[in-house]
């Protein structure tokens, strides 16, 4: 899995706003959308296009159109939903699927508890949205799920990643023969003893939806 950390002043600025515990929920949502659009610009660098001829007010020109079928964007429930609008603002013709992943507390393996996807993803480029790559189990589980459906190119967009999570995903996907990329705003220092990214930004789902206790 190729990892890209987007090094841009606006990305760093918006990530700083998200890290700040004083940032309220409405602002957190809005900045998350903006940051995802910036990350999505880099993440879609390899999106598939085909030549397209158009007539300008002056003459004819050859540009490009997105190939068909369009990209499929897949937010991992629930926090990934907070990233969806930011991506769709960039690629409004994308189709949208949903995957709900959770960890089985006995086996510690990711379990799919909900999904709304085409049965056949053959030939599809997929973009997975998940704010935090912490332990890596859910993201790796979602990637494998998409590959089993036939997806042949996957790009994951995360706001933050922990080194432990990146390493685990790479280990879990070591035998994957499908190109897989990860685009993040930053790779932070580490995971703490309860699985939070340090310095991180807290629980992204709670900060997006205002349900922290």
XYZ file of C-alpha atoms in Angstrom:
213
model
C 0.000 0.000 0.000
C 1.441 3.323 -1.089
C 1.060 6.068 1.530
C 0.805 9.735 0.544
C 0.918 12.471 3.175
C -0.442 15.639 1.583
C 2.016 18.406 2.396
C 0.160 21.666 1.817
C -0.309 24.750 4.007
C -4.113 24.676 3.721
C -4.193 21.010 4.678
C -2.044 21.728 7.736
C -4.193 24.734 8.661
C -7.470 22.826 8.509
C -6.024 19.833 10.338
C -4.925 22.174 13.130
C -8.504 23.428 13.445
C -9.737 19.849 13.736
C -7.175 19.010 16.402
C -8.224 21.954 18.581
C -10.601 20.753 21.314
C -12.268 24.173 21.279
C -13.560 23.637 17.733
C -17.321 23.145 17.997
C -19.298 20.473 16.159
C -20.657 22.632 13.287
C -17.188 24.002 12.584
C -15.657 20.533 12.853
C -18.096 19.219 10.234
C -17.469 22.099 7.855
C -13.684 21.927 8.133
C -13.752 18.138 7.716
C -15.610 18.547 4.424
C -13.111 21.152 3.251
C -10.145 19.006 4.236
C -11.552 15.937 2.484
C -11.957 17.940 -0.727
C -8.283 18.919 -0.536
C -7.206 15.333 0.177
C -9.513 14.077 -2.549
C -7.744 16.244 -5.107
C -4.557 14.253 -4.484
C -6.378 10.936 -4.028
C -8.032 11.164 -7.470
C -4.782 11.787 -9.330
C -5.085 8.325 -10.906
C -8.846 8.445 -11.546
C -9.642 6.850 -14.891
C -10.507 9.156 -17.750
C -10.990 8.893 -21.507
C -10.500 11.449 -24.273
C -13.516 13.621 -25.039
C -13.949 16.019 -27.924
C -15.760 19.315 -27.335
C -16.507 22.451 -29.296
C -15.406 25.666 -27.614
C -16.668 29.130 -28.624
C -13.545 29.348 -30.791
C -12.727 25.888 -32.127
C -12.695 22.178 -31.262
C -10.575 20.782 -28.434
C -9.843 17.411 -26.898
C -10.239 17.054 -23.157
C -11.221 14.164 -20.904
C -14.313 12.674 -19.278
C -14.406 10.271 -16.370
C -14.657 6.700 -17.579
C -17.806 4.650 -17.084
C -18.682 3.145 -14.668
C -17.967 6.133 -12.420
C -15.893 5.884 -9.244
C -17.584 4.330 -6.234
C -17.064 6.179 -2.956
C -17.531 4.103 0.197
C -17.706 5.790 3.610
C -17.177 3.415 6.534
C -20.052 3.964 8.971
C -20.488 5.979 11.017
C -17.723 8.573 11.019
C -16.981 8.167 7.310
C -20.324 9.782 6.546
C -18.890 13.097 7.723
C -16.389 12.928 4.850
C -18.847 12.104 2.087
C -20.003 15.586 1.092
C -16.424 16.811 0.860
C -15.580 14.078 -1.646
C -18.790 14.456 -3.645
C -18.122 18.168 -4.003
C -14.998 17.161 -5.922
C -16.448 14.221 -7.899
C -20.236 14.748 -7.979
C -20.789 11.960 -10.525
C -19.488 9.319 -8.109
C -21.796 6.543 -7.027
C -22.045 5.957 -3.285
C -21.945 2.701 -1.347
C -21.893 2.132 2.404
C -20.077 -0.347 4.630
C -20.491 -0.687 8.385
C -17.542 -2.335 10.133
C -17.058 -3.192 13.792
C -14.596 -5.267 15.798
C -15.644 -8.589 17.246
C -14.510 -8.236 20.871
C -13.864 -11.998 21.159
C -11.923 -12.617 17.951
C -10.722 -8.999 17.541
C -11.466 -9.374 13.825
C -13.451 -6.805 11.795
C -17.056 -7.799 11.118
C -19.309 -6.284 8.455
C -22.648 -5.433 10.080
C -24.128 -3.409 7.205
C -23.434 -2.848 3.535
C -25.064 -1.285 0.536
C -22.902 -2.010 -2.499
C -23.262 -3.446 -5.988
C -22.804 -7.207 -5.962
C -20.303 -6.951 -8.810
C -17.566 -4.342 -8.545
C -15.507 -5.716 -11.421
C -13.512 -2.982 -13.072
C -14.468 -0.363 -10.481
C -12.243 2.175 -8.812
C -13.274 2.619 -5.181
C -12.533 5.422 -2.738
C -12.870 4.472 0.931
C -13.524 7.217 3.493
C -12.591 6.753 7.149
C -11.402 9.667 9.314
C -8.976 7.788 11.551
C -6.623 4.934 10.691
C -5.867 3.771 14.235
C -5.501 0.000 14.666
C -6.207 -0.633 10.975
C -8.535 -3.617 11.311
C -11.692 -1.980 9.975
C -9.991 -0.330 7.012
C -8.234 -3.548 5.993
C -11.506 -5.445 6.402
C -13.337 -2.995 4.157
C -10.624 -3.172 1.498
C -10.774 -6.974 1.451
C -14.565 -6.815 1.263
C -14.388 -4.592 -1.823
C -11.742 -6.763 -3.469
C -13.906 -9.839 -2.919
C -16.651 -8.018 -4.859
C -14.239 -7.418 -7.746
C -12.879 -3.898 -7.200
C -9.570 -3.546 -9.016
C -8.220 -0.233 -7.665
C -8.759 1.172 -4.166
C -7.757 4.487 -2.637
C -8.366 5.193 1.051
C -8.703 8.745 2.359
C -8.134 9.320 6.073
C -7.681 12.537 7.998
C -5.078 10.980 10.304
C -3.174 7.730 10.608
C -1.114 6.112 13.344
C 2.114 4.339 12.347
C 0.828 1.146 13.978
C -2.327 1.256 11.867
C -0.452 1.842 8.626
C 1.868 -1.062 9.401
C -0.996 -3.399 10.277
C -2.939 -2.588 7.106
C 0.168 -3.202 5.043
C 0.664 -6.545 6.787
C -2.969 -7.593 6.390
C -2.952 -6.639 2.717
C 0.470 -8.076 1.978
C -0.883 -10.662 -0.477
C -3.358 -8.307 -2.135
C -2.872 -8.166 -5.909
C -5.033 -5.047 -6.319
C -3.430 -1.576 -6.276
C -4.225 0.133 -2.970
C -3.260 3.652 -1.910
C -3.666 5.641 1.287
C -3.920 9.440 1.308
C -3.758 11.242 4.672
C -3.280 14.730 6.063
C -0.727 13.428 8.595
C 0.772 10.308 10.124
C 0.859 11.020 13.859
C 3.216 9.809 16.582
C 1.557 6.670 17.962
C -1.475 4.986 19.493
C -2.007 5.345 23.224
C -2.985 2.500 25.561
C -6.696 2.794 24.687
C -6.213 2.961 20.933
C -6.455 6.728 20.376
C -4.121 8.416 17.928
C -1.626 10.779 19.610
C -1.743 13.767 19.288
C -4.789 13.020 17.148
C -8.073 14.889 17.329
C -10.134 12.709 19.665
C -13.054 10.568 18.533
C -13.913 11.803 15.046
C -17.428 10.361 15.132
C -18.284 12.051 18.407
C -16.848 15.360 17.262
C -18.738 15.186 13.976
C -22.092 14.252 15.492
C -21.893 15.737 18.973
C -22.485 12.522 20.927
C -19.477 12.520 23.241
C -20.310 11.723 26.847
